[in-house]
Tab-separated table of C-alpha atoms and ligand atoms in Angstrom:
chain	number	residue	atom	x	y	z
A	42	MET	CA	109.920	105.283	77.655
A	43	LEU	CA	106.822	106.846	79.106
A	44	ILE	CA	107.238	108.269	82.596
A	45	VAL	CA	104.083	109.310	84.404
A	46	ALA	CA	104.553	111.459	87.504
A	47	ASN	CA	101.628	110.845	89.842
A	48	TRP	CA	101.708	113.783	92.252
A	49	LYS	CA	98.818	112.275	94.260
A	50	ALA	CA	97.931	114.710	97.080
A	51	TYR	CA	101.583	115.406	97.872
A	52	VAL	CA	101.640	118.833	96.204
A	53	ASP	CA	99.246	121.393	97.624
A	54	ASP	CA	101.274	124.547	97.235
A	55	LEU	CA	100.862	126.359	93.915
A	56	GLU	CA	104.414	127.725	93.902
A	57	LYS	CA	105.787	124.235	94.444
A	58	ALA	CA	103.583	122.925	91.618
A	59	LYS	CA	104.879	125.633	89.266
A	60	LYS	CA	108.499	124.888	90.203
A	61	LEU	CA	108.041	121.171	89.667
A	62	PHE	CA	106.401	121.815	86.315
A	63	ALA	CA	109.325	124.065	85.294
A	64	VAL	CA	111.751	121.241	86.121
A	65	ASN	CA	109.664	118.808	84.089
A	66	LYS	CA	109.615	121.186	81.128
A	67	LYS	CA	113.404	121.426	81.195
A	68	LEU	CA	113.729	117.660	81.435
A	69	SER	CA	111.356	117.121	78.545
A	70	LYS	CA	113.558	119.271	76.285
A	71	VAL	CA	116.599	117.059	76.733
A	72	SER	CA	115.233	113.644	77.659
A	73	LYS	CA	114.473	110.812	75.223
A	74	ASN	CA	111.627	109.878	77.532
A	75	LYS	CA	108.109	111.172	77.320
A	76	ILE	CA	107.004	112.871	80.537
A	77	VAL	CA	103.399	113.045	81.680
A	78	ILE	CA	102.464	114.732	84.950
A	79	ALA	CA	99.343	114.067	86.999
A	80	PRO	CA	98.783	116.959	89.411
A	81	SER	CA	95.643	117.488	91.484
A	82	ALA	CA	92.716	118.853	89.476
A	83	PRO	CA	93.106	122.570	90.374
A	84	PHE	CA	96.819	122.547	89.571
A	85	LEU	CA	96.255	120.597	86.370
A	86	GLY	CA	93.855	123.367	85.325
A	87	VAL	CA	96.375	126.107	86.108
A	88	LEU	CA	99.381	124.401	84.509
A	89	ALA	CA	97.916	122.567	81.517
A	90	SER	CA	95.826	125.339	80.049
A	91	LYS	CA	98.922	127.425	79.154
A	92	ASN	CA	101.230	124.509	78.418
A	93	LYS	CA	103.313	124.764	75.252
A	94	SER	CA	106.017	122.303	76.281
A	95	ARG	CA	106.454	118.597	75.480
A	96	VAL	CA	105.165	117.665	78.928
A	97	GLU	CA	101.664	116.217	78.822
A	98	PHE	CA	99.043	116.059	81.556
A	99	SER	CA	97.022	113.314	83.144
A	100	ALA	CA	94.024	113.401	85.451
A	101	GLN	CA	94.515	111.296	88.595
A	102	ASP	CA	90.968	109.979	88.222
A	103	VAL	CA	87.748	110.931	86.420
A	104	SER	CA	84.165	111.026	87.592
A	105	LEU	CA	81.904	108.072	87.055
A	106	SER	CA	79.318	110.564	85.896
A	107	THR	CA	79.149	112.518	82.676
A	108	GLY	CA	77.889	115.666	84.360
A	109	GLY	CA	74.784	117.144	85.940
A	110	ALA	CA	73.690	117.767	89.510
A	111	LEU	CA	76.707	116.096	91.137
A	112	THR	CA	78.498	118.485	93.456
A	113	GLY	CA	82.233	117.946	93.595
A	114	GLU	CA	82.558	115.617	90.617
A	115	ILE	CA	85.112	116.313	87.859
A	116	THR	CA	84.206	114.743	84.541
A	117	ALA	CA	86.530	113.375	81.877
A	118	GLN	CA	85.194	116.088	79.599
A	119	ALA	CA	86.232	118.842	82.045
A	120	TYR	CA	89.752	117.401	82.256
A	121	ALA	CA	89.993	117.231	78.474
A	122	ALA	CA	88.754	120.824	78.223
A	123	VAL	CA	91.726	122.161	80.212
A	124	GLY	CA	94.278	120.165	78.258
A	125	ALA	CA	94.643	116.757	79.924
A	126	LYS	CA	95.633	114.001	77.480
A	127	TYR	CA	95.579	111.016	79.852
A	128	ALA	CA	93.509	109.813	82.801
A	129	ILE	CA	94.608	107.381	85.491
A	130	VAL	CA	91.751	104.986	86.269
A	131	GLY	CA	91.575	102.166	88.795
A	132	HIS	CA	94.491	103.334	90.915
A	133	SER	CA	94.625	101.133	94.028
A	134	GLU	CA	94.086	104.217	96.204
A	135	ARG	CA	90.799	104.874	94.318
A	136	ARG	CA	89.858	101.193	94.429
A	137	ALA	CA	90.431	101.302	98.210
A	138	ALA	CA	88.054	104.295	98.313
A	139	GLY	CA	85.296	102.260	96.638
A	140	ASP	CA	85.969	101.947	92.900
A	141	ASP	CA	85.013	98.372	92.003
A	142	SER	CA	85.696	96.725	88.639
A	143	LYS	CA	82.397	97.965	87.167
A	144	ILE	CA	83.140	101.557	88.143
A	145	VAL	CA	86.683	101.297	86.785
A	146	ALA	CA	85.378	99.992	83.422
A	147	GLN	CA	82.896	102.834	83.211
A	148	LYS	CA	85.458	105.507	84.082
A	149	LEU	CA	87.780	104.047	81.461
A	150	SER	CA	85.035	104.262	78.901
A	151	HIS	CA	84.314	107.932	79.795
A	152	ALA	CA	87.998	108.740	79.397
A	153	LEU	CA	88.068	107.167	75.923
A	154	THR	CA	84.865	108.923	74.887
A	155	HIS	CA	86.423	112.296	75.656
A	156	GLY	CA	89.719	111.608	73.940
A	157	LEU	CA	91.775	110.918	77.058
A	158	THR	CA	94.196	107.981	77.007
A	159	PRO	CA	93.288	105.837	80.010
A	160	ILE	CA	96.137	104.638	82.232
A	161	LEU	CA	94.548	101.553	83.750
A	162	CYS	CA	96.146	100.502	87.044
A	163	VAL	CA	96.072	96.828	87.977
A	164	GLY	CA	97.959	94.849	90.600
A	165	GLU	CA	97.578	92.243	93.287
A	166	HIS	CA	97.513	92.968	97.021
A	167	GLU	CA	99.866	90.144	97.875
A	168	ARG	CA	101.988	87.439	96.313
A	169	ASP	CA	101.175	83.795	96.992
A	170	GLY	CA	102.916	80.585	96.005
A	171	GLU	CA	100.025	79.233	93.931
A	172	GLY	CA	99.829	81.983	91.343
A	173	ARG	CA	96.517	83.411	92.532
A	174	TYR	CA	98.002	86.869	92.004
A	175	LEU	CA	98.084	86.093	88.279
A	176	SER	CA	94.356	85.346	88.116
A	177	TYR	CA	93.694	88.475	90.174
A	178	VAL	CA	95.510	90.672	87.654
A	179	ARG	CA	93.880	88.820	84.738
A	180	GLU	CA	90.450	89.516	86.218
A	181	GLU	CA	91.228	93.228	86.678
A	182	LEU	CA	92.377	93.453	83.050
A	183	THR	CA	89.503	91.544	81.500
A	184	SER	CA	86.787	93.292	83.499
A	185	ALA	CA	88.072	96.732	82.476
A	186	LEU	CA	89.082	95.976	78.892
A	187	GLY	CA	86.918	93.050	77.810
A	188	SER	CA	84.412	95.091	75.868
A	189	LEU	CA	86.835	97.401	74.037
A	190	THR	CA	87.472	97.290	70.308
A	191	GLN	CA	90.925	96.530	68.948
A	192	LYS	CA	91.514	100.214	68.235
A	193	GLU	CA	90.447	101.280	71.723
A	194	LEU	CA	92.513	98.576	73.372
A	195	SER	CA	95.698	99.518	71.574
A	196	GLY	CA	95.290	103.089	72.826
A	197	VAL	CA	95.076	102.159	76.512
A	198	VAL	CA	98.127	102.303	78.786
A	199	ILE	CA	98.370	99.612	81.469
A	200	ALA	CA	100.168	100.373	84.729
A	201	TYR	CA	101.059	97.251	86.670
A	202	GLU	CA	101.218	98.411	90.269
A	203	PRO	CA	101.355	95.624	92.844
A	204	VAL	CA	99.690	97.153	95.887
A	205	TRP	CA	102.304	95.694	98.245
A	206	ALA	CA	105.029	97.646	96.453
A	207	ILE	CA	103.414	101.100	96.539
A	208	SER	CA	104.734	103.835	98.840
A	209	THR	CA	107.610	101.877	100.321
A	210	ASN	CA	111.183	102.414	99.104
A	211	ALA	CA	113.449	100.918	96.456
A	212	ALA	CA	113.942	97.834	98.651
A	213	GLY	CA	110.185	97.277	98.597
A	214	ALA	CA	109.809	97.467	94.818
A	215	ILE	CA	109.375	94.373	92.691
A	216	GLU	CA	112.427	92.296	91.699
A	217	PRO	CA	113.411	92.768	88.039
A	218	ASN	CA	112.844	89.053	87.264
A	219	ASP	CA	109.358	89.127	88.729
A	220	LEU	CA	108.613	92.257	86.714
A	221	THR	CA	109.727	90.536	83.507
A	222	GLU	CA	107.329	87.688	84.260
A	223	MET	CA	104.433	90.067	84.916
A	224	ILE	CA	105.002	92.144	81.793
A	225	LEU	CA	104.958	88.968	79.695
A	226	TYR	CA	101.859	87.756	81.478
A	227	ILE	CA	99.994	91.052	80.995
A	228	ARG	CA	100.877	91.081	77.278
A	229	LYS	CA	99.591	87.512	76.990
A	230	VAL	CA	96.270	88.485	78.583
A	231	LEU	CA	96.025	91.530	76.295
A	232	ALA	CA	96.690	89.332	73.257
A	233	GLU	CA	93.965	86.941	74.378
A	234	LEU	CA	91.511	89.823	74.507
A	235	LEU	CA	92.049	90.158	70.763
A	236	PRO	CA	92.085	86.569	69.508
A	237	GLY	CA	93.245	86.040	65.969
A	238	LYS	CA	94.670	89.516	65.447
A	239	SER	CA	98.012	89.825	63.701
A	240	SER	CA	101.081	89.901	65.915
A	241	SER	CA	102.268	93.070	64.161
A	242	HIS	CA	99.419	94.939	65.774
A	243	SER	CA	100.586	97.500	68.308
A	244	TYR	CA	99.324	96.587	71.745
A	245	ALA	CA	98.865	98.763	74.779
A	246	LEU	CA	101.947	100.101	76.535
A	247	VAL	CA	102.656	98.414	79.859
A	248	LEU	CA	104.177	100.485	82.684
A	249	TYR	CA	105.336	99.524	86.168
A	250	GLY	CA	104.606	101.495	89.350
A	251	GLY	CA	105.444	100.896	92.988
A	252	SER	CA	108.378	102.531	94.793
A	253	VAL	CA	110.279	103.427	91.648
A	254	GLU	CA	113.331	105.454	92.617
A	255	GLN	CA	116.550	106.592	90.998
A	256	ASN	CA	118.256	103.582	92.593
A	257	ASP	CA	116.032	100.888	91.135
A	258	ILE	CA	114.631	102.318	87.894
A	259	ARG	CA	117.519	101.274	85.680
A	260	ALA	CA	117.498	97.647	86.838
A	261	LEU	CA	113.724	97.511	86.473
A	262	ALA	CA	113.920	98.894	82.942
A	263	ALA	CA	116.879	96.816	81.782
A	264	ASN	CA	115.479	93.533	80.469
A	265	SER	CA	111.931	93.512	81.691
A	266	GLY	CA	110.251	94.665	78.489
A	267	VAL	CA	108.455	97.420	80.409
A	268	ASP	CA	107.414	100.493	78.371
A	269	GLY	CA	107.750	103.002	81.190
A	270	PHE	CA	106.932	103.850	84.797
A	271	LEU	CA	104.274	105.385	86.989
A	272	VAL	CA	106.113	107.218	89.747
A	273	GLY	CA	104.504	108.548	92.919
A	274	ARG	CA	106.552	109.860	95.832
A	275	ALA	CA	109.813	110.149	93.890
A	276	SER	CA	108.128	112.419	91.335
A	277	VAL	CA	107.427	115.319	93.700
A	278	ASP	CA	110.996	116.158	94.596
A	279	PRO	CA	112.625	118.002	91.682
A	280	HIS	CA	116.142	116.650	92.291
A	281	THR	CA	115.019	113.075	92.807
A	282	PHE	CA	112.760	113.108	89.782
A	283	SER	CA	115.413	114.644	87.506
A	284	ALA	CA	117.927	112.021	88.640
A	285	LEU	CA	115.376	109.277	88.046
A	286	VAL	CA	114.542	110.414	84.506
A	287	LYS	CA	118.228	110.758	83.686
A	288	GLN	CA	118.788	107.121	84.663
A	289	LEU	CA	116.784	106.177	81.571
A	290	ASP	CA	118.483	108.550	79.107
B	205	PGA	P1	104.969	105.271	94.708
B	205	PGA	O1	103.512	105.353	94.052
B	205	PGA	O2	105.965	105.530	93.590
B	205	PGA	O3	104.975	106.354	95.752
B	205	PGA	O4	105.102	103.903	95.284
B	205	PGA	C1	103.217	104.828	92.784
B	205	PGA	C2	101.744	104.954	92.524
B	205	PGA	O5	100.953	104.668	93.448
B	205	PGA	O6	101.316	105.359	91.432
């Protein structure tokens, strides 16, 4: 499975970042799972540029721009230059800060152009009884991915992160049955984006994120068909994160 550790803005101490990275390196030597860490930009630069381990790095976001007179922006190209391999785009915390579907599609395209694997976050704000949450997720997927080629699409990672389940605790995460339904639904939408293509084609990986903890990860992974997890808060404590990864080994 693919486990992406989204450090968000939780880690702002360089020594703590180095310690966490050391723990991740150790884990990556013994775990069957692939570990990707997404530190803040300065720490990604420090840690990724000398990285020789199996751990890979992700940007938490990329600029909408491709460079120029834009103070404070960090382009996909700059992230790739220091060794990032992935880029989270469309995280609900970035959408809340103003990234609309057009911006998300453009950021995703910049990531692809510079060789970064986009991790596209989608997810509804609330559940309703009429299935409107399904059309909401469909719209987020189609607006970001609709214009990609088959090859590009199969290289994108989708992270299903229902906004209502983020930053709570294991009790607030999705129920395994509901996750199974969503993973199937997302794969169906992805298949529709490529009508007529053979079923043997490898489609995008689909991850789940939203209050994943050591107590719920195994049940969420069990029969849901999920390809991995995007973990926020539980990824910045070394003991918690090690325990969580070990649940999947
Ligand atoms: P959480 O965050 O694990 O703290 O809920 C997940 C995410 O927002 O990526």
